mmCIF file of C-alpha atoms in Angstrom:
data_model
loop_
_atom_site.group_PDB
_atom_site.id
_atom_site.type_symbol
_atom_site.label_atom_id
_atom_site.label_comp_id
_atom_site.label_asym_id
_atom_site.label_seq_id
_atom_site.Cartn_x
_atom_site.Cartn_y
_atom_site.Cartn_z
ATOM 1 C CA UNK U 1 27.425 -10.613 -35.069
ATOM 2 C CA UNK U 2 24.036 -8.823 -35.094
ATOM 3 C CA UNK U 3 23.674 -5.653 -37.116
ATOM 4 C CA UNK U 4 24.035 -2.718 -34.747
ATOM 5 C CA UNK U 5 21.703 -0.681 -36.890
ATOM 6 C CA UNK U 6 18.751 -2.646 -35.651
ATOM 7 C CA UNK U 7 18.275 -0.609 -32.487
ATOM 8 C CA UNK U 8 14.600 -0.124 -31.809
ATOM 9 C CA UNK U 9 12.570 -3.271 -31.080
ATOM 10 C CA UNK U 10 9.798 -3.894 -33.563
ATOM 11 C CA UNK U 11 11.391 -2.186 -36.559
ATOM 12 C CA UNK U 12 11.162 -4.355 -39.637
ATOM 13 C CA UNK U 13 14.465 -5.518 -41.020
ATOM 14 C CA UNK U 14 17.974 -4.855 -39.856
ATOM 15 C CA UNK U 15 18.737 -1.994 -42.234
ATOM 16 C CA UNK U 16 18.132 1.687 -41.617
ATOM 17 C CA UNK U 17 14.996 3.245 -43.017
ATOM 18 C CA UNK U 18 15.426 5.854 -45.740
ATOM 19 C CA UNK U 19 15.900 9.443 -44.636
ATOM 20 C CA UNK U 20 12.542 10.519 -46.071
ATOM 21 C CA UNK U 21 10.781 7.712 -44.238
ATOM 22 C CA UNK U 22 12.480 8.601 -40.964
ATOM 23 C CA UNK U 23 11.566 12.254 -41.352
ATOM 24 C CA UNK U 24 7.978 11.271 -42.003
ATOM 25 C CA UNK U 25 7.984 9.319 -38.746
ATOM 26 C CA UNK U 26 9.363 12.361 -36.950
ATOM 27 C CA UNK U 27 6.625 14.571 -38.345
ATOM 28 C CA UNK U 28 4.034 12.123 -36.994
ATOM 29 C CA UNK U 29 5.308 12.608 -33.476
ATOM 30 C CA UNK U 30 2.657 14.202 -31.322
ATOM 31 C CA UNK U 31 2.657 14.412 -27.554
ATOM 32 C CA UNK U 32 0.448 16.580 -25.406
ATOM 33 C CA UNK U 33 2.392 19.051 -23.234
ATOM 34 C CA UNK U 34 0.260 17.982 -20.288
ATOM 35 C CA UNK U 35 1.425 14.360 -20.461
ATOM 36 C CA UNK U 36 5.070 14.966 -21.376
ATOM 37 C CA UNK U 37 6.907 15.571 -18.092
ATOM 38 C CA UNK U 38 10.518 15.420 -19.274
ATOM 39 C CA UNK U 39 12.753 13.830 -21.862
ATOM 40 C CA UNK U 40 16.445 13.552 -22.556
ATOM 41 C CA UNK U 41 18.911 12.135 -25.058
ATOM 42 C CA UNK U 42 21.993 10.619 -23.417
ATOM 43 C CA UNK U 43 25.246 9.663 -25.109
ATOM 44 C CA UNK U 44 27.810 7.936 -22.886
ATOM 45 C CA UNK U 45 25.697 9.019 -19.915
ATOM 46 C CA UNK U 46 25.849 12.724 -20.794
ATOM 47 C CA UNK U 47 22.700 14.619 -21.692
ATOM 48 C CA UNK U 48 22.850 16.230 -25.115
ATOM 49 C CA UNK U 49 21.393 19.717 -25.448
ATOM 50 C CA UNK U 50 20.360 21.829 -28.409
ATOM 51 C CA UNK U 51 18.420 19.125 -30.226
ATOM 52 C CA UNK U 52 14.737 18.326 -30.567
ATOM 53 C CA UNK U 53 13.005 15.163 -29.497
ATOM 54 C CA UNK U 54 12.433 13.960 -33.056
ATOM 55 C CA UNK U 55 16.077 14.375 -34.028
ATOM 56 C CA UNK U 56 17.241 12.779 -30.755
ATOM 57 C CA UNK U 57 15.055 9.772 -31.493
ATOM 58 C CA UNK U 58 16.606 9.429 -34.926
ATOM 59 C CA UNK U 59 20.107 9.552 -33.460
ATOM 60 C CA UNK U 60 19.152 6.871 -30.928
ATOM 61 C CA UNK U 61 17.949 4.710 -33.792
ATOM 62 C CA UNK U 62 21.353 5.168 -35.384
ATOM 63 C CA UNK U 63 23.058 3.805 -32.295
ATOM 64 C CA UNK U 64 23.993 7.099 -30.627
ATOM 65 C CA UNK U 65 22.977 6.804 -26.983
ATOM 66 C CA UNK U 66 19.405 6.362 -25.830
ATOM 67 C CA UNK U 67 16.292 8.442 -25.225
ATOM 68 C CA UNK U 68 14.508 8.622 -21.879
ATOM 69 C CA UNK U 69 10.973 9.976 -22.014
ATOM 70 C CA UNK U 70 8.715 10.574 -19.032
ATOM 71 C CA UNK U 71 4.936 10.817 -19.328
ATOM 72 C CA UNK U 72 2.196 11.321 -16.786
ATOM 73 C CA UNK U 73 -1.386 10.139 -17.309
ATOM 74 C CA UNK U 74 -1.157 9.979 -21.138
ATOM 75 C CA UNK U 75 -4.176 9.712 -23.377
ATOM 76 C CA UNK U 76 -4.760 7.388 -26.323
ATOM 77 C CA UNK U 77 -3.657 10.120 -28.721
ATOM 78 C CA UNK U 78 -0.439 10.681 -26.781
ATOM 79 C CA UNK U 79 0.495 7.018 -26.792
ATOM 80 C CA UNK U 80 -0.323 6.633 -30.493
ATOM 81 C CA UNK U 81 2.823 8.611 -31.343
ATOM 82 C CA UNK U 82 5.002 6.207 -29.395
ATOM 83 C CA UNK U 83 3.343 3.205 -31.028
ATOM 84 C CA UNK U 84 4.458 4.535 -34.410
ATOM 85 C CA UNK U 85 7.909 5.600 -33.249
ATOM 86 C CA UNK U 86 8.888 2.560 -31.171
ATOM 87 C CA UNK U 87 6.409 -0.068 -32.401
ATOM 88 C CA UNK U 88 5.118 -0.753 -28.893
ATOM 89 C CA UNK U 89 2.755 -3.662 -28.410
ATOM 90 C CA UNK U 90 -0.984 -2.743 -28.311
ATOM 91 C CA UNK U 91 -1.581 -4.745 -25.129
ATOM 92 C CA UNK U 92 1.140 -2.832 -23.300
ATOM 93 C CA UNK U 93 -0.249 0.454 -24.612
ATOM 94 C CA UNK U 94 -3.685 -0.484 -23.278
ATOM 95 C CA UNK U 95 -2.230 -1.027 -19.799
ATOM 96 C CA UNK U 96 -0.337 2.269 -19.991
ATOM 97 C CA UNK U 97 -3.493 4.216 -20.857
ATOM 98 C CA UNK U 98 -6.013 2.448 -18.635
ATOM 99 C CA UNK U 99 -3.687 1.371 -15.823
ATOM 100 C CA UNK U 100 -3.046 -2.082 -14.366
ATOM 101 C CA UNK U 101 -3.778 -3.133 -10.811
ATOM 102 C CA UNK U 102 -0.823 -5.458 -10.228
ATOM 103 C CA UNK U 103 2.899 -5.287 -10.817
ATOM 104 C CA UNK U 104 4.080 -7.471 -13.679
ATOM 105 C CA UNK U 105 6.837 -7.957 -16.253
ATOM 106 C CA UNK U 106 6.225 -8.906 -19.886
ATOM 107 C CA UNK U 107 8.444 -9.179 -22.935
ATOM 108 C CA UNK U 108 7.242 -8.146 -26.389
ATOM 109 C CA UNK U 109 9.925 -9.012 -28.940
ATOM 110 C CA UNK U 110 12.994 -7.185 -27.604
ATOM 111 C CA UNK U 111 11.012 -4.694 -25.514
ATOM 112 C CA UNK U 112 10.378 -5.168 -21.811
ATOM 113 C CA UNK U 113 7.174 -3.837 -20.318
ATOM 114 C CA UNK U 114 7.151 -3.494 -16.530
ATOM 115 C CA UNK U 115 4.250 -2.359 -14.364
ATOM 116 C CA UNK U 116 5.319 -1.137 -10.923
ATOM 117 C CA UNK U 117 2.859 -0.300 -8.149
ATOM 118 C CA UNK U 118 3.898 2.641 -5.983
ATOM 119 C CA UNK U 119 2.932 3.410 -2.400
ATOM 120 C CA UNK U 120 3.149 6.650 -0.430
ATOM 121 C CA UNK U 121 2.508 7.217 3.272
ATOM 122 C CA UNK U 122 -0.201 9.750 4.086
ATOM 123 C CA UNK U 123 0.577 11.802 7.194
ATOM 124 C CA UNK U 124 -2.149 11.810 9.853
ATOM 125 C CA UNK U 125 -2.382 12.761 13.514
ATOM 126 C CA UNK U 126 -3.879 9.487 14.694
ATOM 127 C CA UNK U 127 -5.377 6.301 13.345
ATOM 128 C CA UNK U 128 -9.134 6.754 13.050
ATOM 129 C CA UNK U 129 -11.888 4.992 11.176
ATOM 130 C CA UNK U 130 -11.590 7.540 8.342
ATOM 131 C CA UNK U 131 -7.798 7.872 8.193
ATOM 132 C CA UNK U 132 -6.080 7.293 4.861
ATOM 133 C CA UNK U 133 -2.695 5.804 5.660
ATOM 134 C CA UNK U 134 -1.383 4.659 2.281
ATOM 135 C CA UNK U 135 -1.994 5.997 -1.199
ATOM 136 C CA UNK U 136 -1.091 4.013 -4.296
ATOM 137 C CA UNK U 137 -0.061 4.815 -7.849
ATOM 138 C CA UNK U 138 1.647 3.167 -10.807
ATOM 139 C CA UNK U 139 4.707 3.441 -13.000
ATOM 140 C CA UNK U 140 4.814 1.657 -16.338
ATOM 141 C CA UNK U 141 8.195 1.342 -18.073
ATOM 142 C CA UNK U 142 8.868 0.387 -21.685
ATOM 143 C CA UNK U 143 12.523 -0.590 -22.029
ATOM 144 C CA UNK U 144 14.172 -1.090 -25.392
ATOM 145 C CA UNK U 145 17.762 -1.351 -26.486
ATOM 146 C CA UNK U 146 18.020 2.403 -27.059
ATOM 147 C CA UNK U 147 15.050 3.918 -25.291
ATOM 148 C CA UNK U 148 13.117 3.869 -22.056
ATOM 149 C CA UNK U 149 9.634 5.278 -21.697
ATOM 150 C CA UNK U 150 8.240 5.770 -18.175
ATOM 151 C CA UNK U 151 4.538 6.403 -17.716
ATOM 152 C CA UNK U 152 3.325 7.590 -14.347
ATOM 153 C CA UNK U 153 -0.249 7.289 -13.126
ATOM 154 C CA UNK U 154 -1.371 8.920 -9.892
ATOM 155 C CA UNK U 155 0.417 11.423 -7.702
ATOM 156 C CA UNK U 156 2.482 8.998 -5.621
ATOM 157 C CA UNK U 157 5.244 8.196 -8.089
ATOM 158 C CA UNK U 158 8.737 8.823 -6.654
ATOM 159 C CA UNK U 159 10.512 9.912 -9.861
ATOM 160 C CA UNK U 160 10.611 13.681 -9.472
ATOM 161 C CA UNK U 161 14.283 13.827 -8.558
ATOM 162 C CA UNK U 162 15.522 10.593 -10.130
ATOM 163 C CA UNK U 163 16.438 12.093 -13.495
ATOM 164 C CA UNK U 164 18.495 14.882 -11.905
ATOM 165 C CA UNK U 165 20.366 12.472 -9.625
ATOM 166 C CA UNK U 166 21.217 10.172 -12.536
ATOM 167 C CA UNK U 167 22.331 13.041 -14.749
ATOM 168 C CA UNK U 168 24.805 13.936 -12.010
ATOM 169 C CA UNK U 169 26.369 10.465 -12.413
ATOM 170 C CA UNK U 170 27.091 9.966 -16.157
ATOM 171 C CA UNK U 171 29.006 6.764 -15.519
ATOM 172 C CA UNK U 172 25.771 5.211 -14.264
ATOM 173 C CA UNK U 173 23.618 6.482 -17.113
ATOM 174 C CA UNK U 174 26.176 5.104 -19.552
ATOM 175 C CA UNK U 175 24.975 1.617 -18.590
ATOM 176 C CA UNK U 176 21.841 2.248 -20.640
ATOM 177 C CA UNK U 177 18.047 2.088 -20.334
ATOM 178 C CA UNK U 178 18.061 -1.082 -18.224
ATOM 179 C CA UNK U 179 20.038 0.742 -15.537
ATOM 180 C CA UNK U 180 17.394 3.483 -15.514
ATOM 181 C CA UNK U 181 14.786 0.764 -14.950
ATOM 182 C CA UNK U 182 16.876 -0.508 -12.048
ATOM 183 C CA UNK U 183 16.994 2.969 -10.494
ATOM 184 C CA UNK U 184 13.231 3.336 -10.901
ATOM 185 C CA UNK U 185 12.655 0.022 -9.143
ATOM 186 C CA UNK U 186 15.204 0.900 -6.470
ATOM 187 C CA UNK U 187 13.472 4.222 -5.790
ATOM 188 C CA UNK U 188 10.077 2.513 -5.547
ATOM 189 C CA UNK U 189 11.315 -0.225 -3.206
ATOM 190 C CA UNK U 190 12.987 2.410 -1.001
ATOM 191 C CA UNK U 191 9.597 4.104 -0.727
ATOM 192 C CA UNK U 192 8.148 0.732 0.340
ATOM 193 C CA UNK U 193 10.662 0.561 3.183
ATOM 194 C CA UNK U 194 9.823 4.122 4.224
ATOM 195 C CA UNK U 195 6.124 3.257 4.410
ATOM 196 C CA UNK U 196 6.987 0.096 6.368
ATOM 197 C CA UNK U 197 8.766 2.186 9.008
ATOM 198 C CA UNK U 198 5.873 4.648 9.300
ATOM 199 C CA UNK U 199 3.356 1.796 9.396
ATOM 200 C CA UNK U 200 5.303 0.204 12.238
ATOM 201 C CA UNK U 201 4.828 3.373 14.306
ATOM 202 C CA UNK U 202 1.070 3.294 13.707
ATOM 203 C CA UNK U 203 0.893 -0.345 14.778
ATOM 204 C CA UNK U 204 2.833 0.436 17.972
ATOM 205 C CA UNK U 205 0.401 3.250 18.754
ATOM 206 C CA UNK U 206 -2.667 1.070 18.313
ATOM 207 C CA UNK U 207 -1.089 -1.835 20.175
ATOM 208 C CA UNK U 208 -0.245 0.387 23.132
ATOM 209 C CA UNK U 209 -3.785 1.717 23.179
ATOM 210 C CA UNK U 210 -5.366 -1.744 23.105
ATOM 211 C CA UNK U 211 -3.145 -3.374 25.728
ATOM 212 C CA UNK U 212 -2.680 -0.483 28.162
ATOM 213 C CA UNK U 213 -4.443 -0.658 31.544
ATOM 214 C CA UNK U 214 -6.678 2.297 30.782
ATOM 215 C CA UNK U 215 -6.678 1.773 27.036
ATOM 216 C CA UNK U 216 -9.726 1.984 24.863
ATOM 217 C CA UNK U 217 -11.359 -0.928 23.132
ATOM 218 C CA UNK U 218 -11.672 0.893 19.783
ATOM 219 C CA UNK U 219 -11.113 -2.084 17.535
ATOM 220 C CA UNK U 220 -12.377 -0.002 14.619
ATOM 221 C CA UNK U 221 -8.948 1.627 14.561
ATOM 222 C CA UNK U 222 -7.281 -1.772 14.318
ATOM 223 C CA UNK U 223 -9.660 -2.778 11.551
ATOM 224 C CA UNK U 224 -8.932 0.403 9.600
ATOM 225 C CA UNK U 225 -5.182 -0.146 9.975
ATOM 226 C CA UNK U 226 -5.558 -3.734 8.751
ATOM 227 C CA UNK U 227 -7.609 -2.549 5.774
ATOM 228 C CA UNK U 228 -4.881 -0.087 4.794
ATOM 229 C CA UNK U 229 -2.285 -2.836 5.261
ATOM 230 C CA UNK U 230 -4.170 -5.026 2.795
ATOM 231 C CA UNK U 231 -3.973 -2.248 0.212
ATOM 232 C CA UNK U 232 -0.268 -1.870 0.978
ATOM 233 C CA UNK U 233 0.281 -5.616 0.591
ATOM 234 C CA UNK U 234 -1.561 -5.732 -2.738
ATOM 235 C CA UNK U 235 0.803 -3.104 -4.101
ATOM 236 C CA UNK U 236 4.049 -4.581 -2.765
ATOM 237 C CA UNK U 237 3.812 -8.378 -2.916
ATOM 238 C CA UNK U 238 3.208 -8.856 -6.701
ATOM 239 C CA UNK U 239 6.459 -7.034 -7.521
ATOM 240 C CA UNK U 240 8.431 -10.043 -6.240
ATOM 241 C CA UNK U 241 7.974 -12.047 -9.444
ATOM 242 C CA UNK U 242 9.175 -9.282 -11.837
ATOM 243 C CA UNK U 243 12.226 -8.641 -9.646
ATOM 244 C CA UNK U 244 13.039 -12.329 -9.503
ATOM 245 C CA UNK U 245 12.779 -12.578 -13.280
ATOM 246 C CA UNK U 246 14.965 -9.516 -13.842
ATOM 247 C CA UNK U 247 17.629 -10.813 -11.464
ATOM 248 C CA UNK U 248 17.744 -14.409 -12.707
ATOM 249 C CA UNK U 249 16.586 -14.542 -16.334
ATOM 250 C CA UNK U 250 18.408 -13.236 -19.390
ATOM 251 C CA UNK U 251 16.776 -10.472 -21.430
ATOM 252 C CA UNK U 252 18.222 -8.890 -24.588
ATOM 253 C CA UNK U 253 17.899 -5.365 -23.186
ATOM 254 C CA UNK U 254 19.433 -6.202 -19.764
ATOM 255 C CA UNK U 255 23.216 -6.659 -19.843
ATOM 256 C CA UNK U 256 24.824 -9.081 -17.423
ATOM 257 C CA UNK U 257 26.533 -6.276 -15.489
ATOM 258 C CA UNK U 258 23.136 -4.657 -14.794
ATOM 259 C CA UNK U 259 21.390 -7.874 -13.715
ATOM 260 C CA UNK U 260 23.327 -7.873 -10.427
ATOM 261 C CA UNK U 261 21.723 -4.563 -9.491
ATOM 262 C CA UNK U 262 18.262 -6.102 -9.767
ATOM 263 C CA UNK U 263 19.296 -8.790 -7.278
ATOM 264 C CA UNK U 264 20.015 -6.056 -4.752
ATOM 265 C CA UNK U 265 16.567 -4.531 -5.285
ATOM 266 C CA UNK U 266 15.002 -7.982 -4.936
ATOM 267 C CA UNK U 267 16.687 -8.395 -1.537
ATOM 268 C CA UNK U 268 15.340 -5.046 -0.315
ATOM 269 C CA UNK U 269 11.912 -5.934 -1.622
ATOM 270 C CA UNK U 270 12.037 -9.198 0.340
ATOM 271 C CA UNK U 271 12.676 -7.202 3.521
ATOM 272 C CA UNK U 272 9.650 -5.006 2.825
ATOM 273 C CA UNK U 273 7.435 -7.967 1.948
ATOM 274 C CA UNK U 274 8.373 -9.922 5.073
ATOM 275 C CA UNK U 275 7.721 -6.867 7.248
ATOM 276 C CA UNK U 276 4.263 -6.477 5.730
ATOM 277 C CA UNK U 277 3.443 -10.138 6.332
ATOM 278 C CA UNK U 278 4.571 -9.826 9.955
ATOM 279 C CA UNK U 279 2.428 -6.691 10.325
ATOM 280 C CA UNK U 280 -0.544 -8.682 9.100
ATOM 281 C CA UNK U 281 -0.007 -11.308 11.790
ATOM 282 C CA UNK U 282 0.481 -8.690 14.510
ATOM 283 C CA UNK U 283 -2.685 -6.803 13.535
ATOM 284 C CA UNK U 284 -4.668 -10.038 13.464
ATOM 285 C CA UNK U 285 -3.460 -10.787 17.006
ATOM 286 C CA UNK U 286 -4.273 -7.245 18.166
ATOM 287 C CA UNK U 287 -7.717 -7.475 16.572
ATOM 288 C CA UNK U 288 -8.430 -10.741 18.366
ATOM 289 C CA UNK U 289 -7.188 -9.263 21.642
ATOM 290 C CA UNK U 290 -9.381 -6.204 21.140
ATOM 291 C CA UNK U 291 -12.417 -8.386 20.504
ATOM 292 C CA UNK U 292 -11.587 -10.389 23.629
ATOM 293 C CA UNK U 293 -11.411 -7.180 25.684
ATOM 294 C CA UNK U 294 -14.775 -6.102 24.327
ATOM 295 C CA UNK U 295 -16.223 -9.494 25.260
ATOM 296 C CA UNK U 296 -14.732 -9.299 28.761
ATOM 297 C CA UNK U 297 -16.067 -5.766 29.195
ATOM 298 C CA UNK U 298 -19.521 -6.892 28.097
ATOM 299 C CA UNK U 299 -19.409 -9.795 30.557
ATOM 300 C CA UNK U 300 -18.341 -7.439 33.331
ATOM 301 C CA UNK U 301 -21.266 -5.151 32.566
ATOM 302 C CA UNK U 302 -23.645 -8.085 32.642
ATOM 303 C CA UNK U 303 -22.242 -9.130 36.030
ATOM 304 C CA UNK U 304 -22.811 -5.657 37.444
ATOM 305 C CA UNK U 305 -26.352 -5.593 36.173
ATOM 306 C CA UNK U 306 -26.991 -9.068 37.550
ATOM 307 C CA UNK U 307 -25.562 -8.081 40.963
ATOM 308 C CA UNK U 308 -27.714 -4.950 41.102
ATOM 309 C CA UNK U 309 -30.811 -6.960 40.182
ATOM 310 C CA UNK U 310 -29.989 -9.545 42.884
ATOM 311 C CA UNK U 311 -29.552 -6.819 45.522
ATOM 312 C CA UNK U 312 -32.856 -5.211 44.594
ATOM 313 C CA UNK U 313 -34.557 -8.609 44.637
ATOM 314 C CA UNK U 314 -34.289 -8.730 48.472
ATOM 315 C CA UNK U 315 -36.592 -5.765 49.246
ATOM 316 C CA UNK U 316 -38.744 -6.606 46.262
ATOM 317 C CA UNK U 317 -39.387 -10.114 47.600
ATOM 318 C CA UNK U 318 -40.152 -9.007 51.147
ATOM 319 C CA UNK U 319 -42.315 -6.173 49.932
ATOM 320 C CA UNK U 320 -44.241 -8.518 47.659
ATOM 321 C CA UNK U 321 -44.851 -10.987 50.480
ATOM 322 C CA UNK U 322 -46.090 -8.457 52.999
ATOM 323 C CA UNK U 323 -47.950 -6.526 50.375
ATOM 324 C CA UNK U 324 -50.497 -9.338 50.052
ATOM 325 C CA UNK U 325 -53.807 -8.405 51.673
ATOM 326 C CA UNK U 326 -54.488 -11.541 53.685
ATOM 327 C CA UNK U 327 -56.063 -11.353 57.140
ATOM 328 C CA UNK U 328 -54.088 -14.201 58.626
ATOM 329 C CA UNK U 329 -50.348 -13.583 58.140
ATOM 330 C CA UNK U 330 -47.612 -14.110 60.714
ATOM 331 C CA UNK U 331 -46.587 -10.985 62.557
ATOM 332 C CA UNK U 332 -49.091 -8.952 60.553
ATOM 333 C CA UNK U 333 -50.444 -7.136 63.605
ATOM 334 C CA UNK U 334 -47.216 -7.106 65.579
ATOM 335 C CA UNK U 335 -46.269 -3.562 66.613
ATOM 336 C CA UNK U 336 -42.619 -3.797 65.403
ATOM 337 C CA UNK U 337 -43.205 -5.832 62.243
ATOM 338 C CA UNK U 338 -42.633 -2.816 59.973
ATOM 339 C CA UNK U 339 -39.225 -2.108 61.464
ATOM 340 C CA UNK U 340 -38.290 -5.755 61.444
ATOM 341 C CA UNK U 341 -39.092 -6.048 57.724
ATOM 342 C CA UNK U 342 -37.125 -2.868 56.914
ATOM 343 C CA UNK U 343 -34.150 -4.186 58.846
ATOM 344 C CA UNK U 344 -34.373 -7.508 57.028
ATOM 345 C CA UNK U 345 -34.399 -5.669 53.719
ATOM 346 C CA UNK U 346 -31.329 -3.591 54.579
ATOM 347 C CA UNK U 347 -29.393 -6.534 55.991
ATOM 348 C CA UNK U 348 -30.255 -8.703 52.993
ATOM 349 C CA UNK U 349 -29.133 -5.994 50.544
ATOM 350 C CA UNK U 350 -25.886 -5.435 52.486
ATOM 351 C CA UNK U 351 -25.181 -9.154 52.520
ATOM 352 C CA UNK U 352 -25.736 -9.412 48.758
ATOM 353 C CA UNK U 353 -23.527 -6.356 48.166
ATOM 354 C CA UNK U 354 -20.696 -7.799 50.270
ATOM 355 C CA UNK U 355 -20.973 -11.115 48.445
ATOM 356 C CA UNK U 356 -20.828 -9.580 44.971
ATOM 357 C CA UNK U 357 -17.946 -7.326 45.958
ATOM 358 C CA UNK U 358 -16.063 -10.375 47.172
ATOM 359 C CA UNK U 359 -16.718 -12.069 43.797
ATOM 360 C CA UNK U 360 -15.576 -8.893 41.976
ATOM 361 C CA UNK U 361 -18.886 -8.419 40.274
ATOM 362 C CA UNK U 362 -19.140 -4.897 41.614
#
C-alpha cells in the first residue's frame, strides 16, 4: 500500500520533509495580489477558514484535504513560487505564462496539466464586415493528488461563479481536485453550447438575407461569419482528445468514480463539435449561393446594357448611312425622306425594345 504521506507530485521520497524545511518552503511563497484571484483549503468538501495559504498548503501535504488556487495572467515571478511548492514541470509553467493556442492534456509524473480553450459570444446588432462574434481565452489547470491550480488567461473564462457553486455542495468538492477539473471542463463546454445557439441565430439571419426575394448580395457578411466560425472551431475541436483521454484512460489523480463525469462532458462536447462542423457546411453553401447571385446579377446587368446598346444601334446605323455626303443616294432628295427615316428609327427601336422585354433582358 503506498505511503499516504507522499501527497504532492514531484516531492522527493515518500517521507515528510522536516518542519524547518517545510517552513522554509512556506516563507518562499510569493504571489502577486494582481494574479491571485482566489484560493481555498477544503477538507471533506468544506472550506476551512482562519488559516493562511502557506499553512493550508502544509496541511494538504499532510493529507488533510486539498488546496484550490486560482490565478489570472500570472508572471514568471508568480509561477516560480508554485514551481518550488508543487514541483511543477518547467514546460507546463512555460505554457501557463506564455499561453498555448490549442487545448491539450499532458501528464508530468503524477500531475496532470490541461489546457482548455474558452469561447465567449460577443453581442452585436447585426453581422457586418467588422463584427466580432466570438472572443477566445484560455484556462490552464494543474491537477495533483491534493491540489489544483487554475490559471486563467484573457477575459472570457467562465469561472467567476464556479467556486461559489461548488462550495455550496460539499459532497461534490469532497471528490477532490479531479472533480474540480471536471466542473471546469463542464462549465467551458456549456459555454460552447451557448455560443453554438447564438451562432445559429446569426447564420439564420444571414441565410434569410441571402435567399430572400429582395435580399442583398452582401457576401462579405457571410465571409466574416465563416471567419469567426473558424476561430470558434479552432478553440473547440482540439478539446476532444483531452476529454477522450480523461474519460477512457486511467490517471493516478482521477478516481474511477470521477472518470464517468468526464464521459458526460465528452458527450456534450461532441454535440458542440458536430454543430460547428454543420455550421461550416451551411456557411460554405450560403457563400456559394451568394457568389452565384452576384454572378447572376452581373449577367443581368450586362444583358440590360447589351439591350440598350442594341436599341440605340438602330438610329445610329440609319443616321450614319444618311449622314454620308454623297450626291447620288436613294431617296436623298425625296420630300418625305426625313420623316420616313425618323419613323424607321422609332419603329426599329420599339421592335428591339419589345424583343428584349420578351427575352427578359429589360
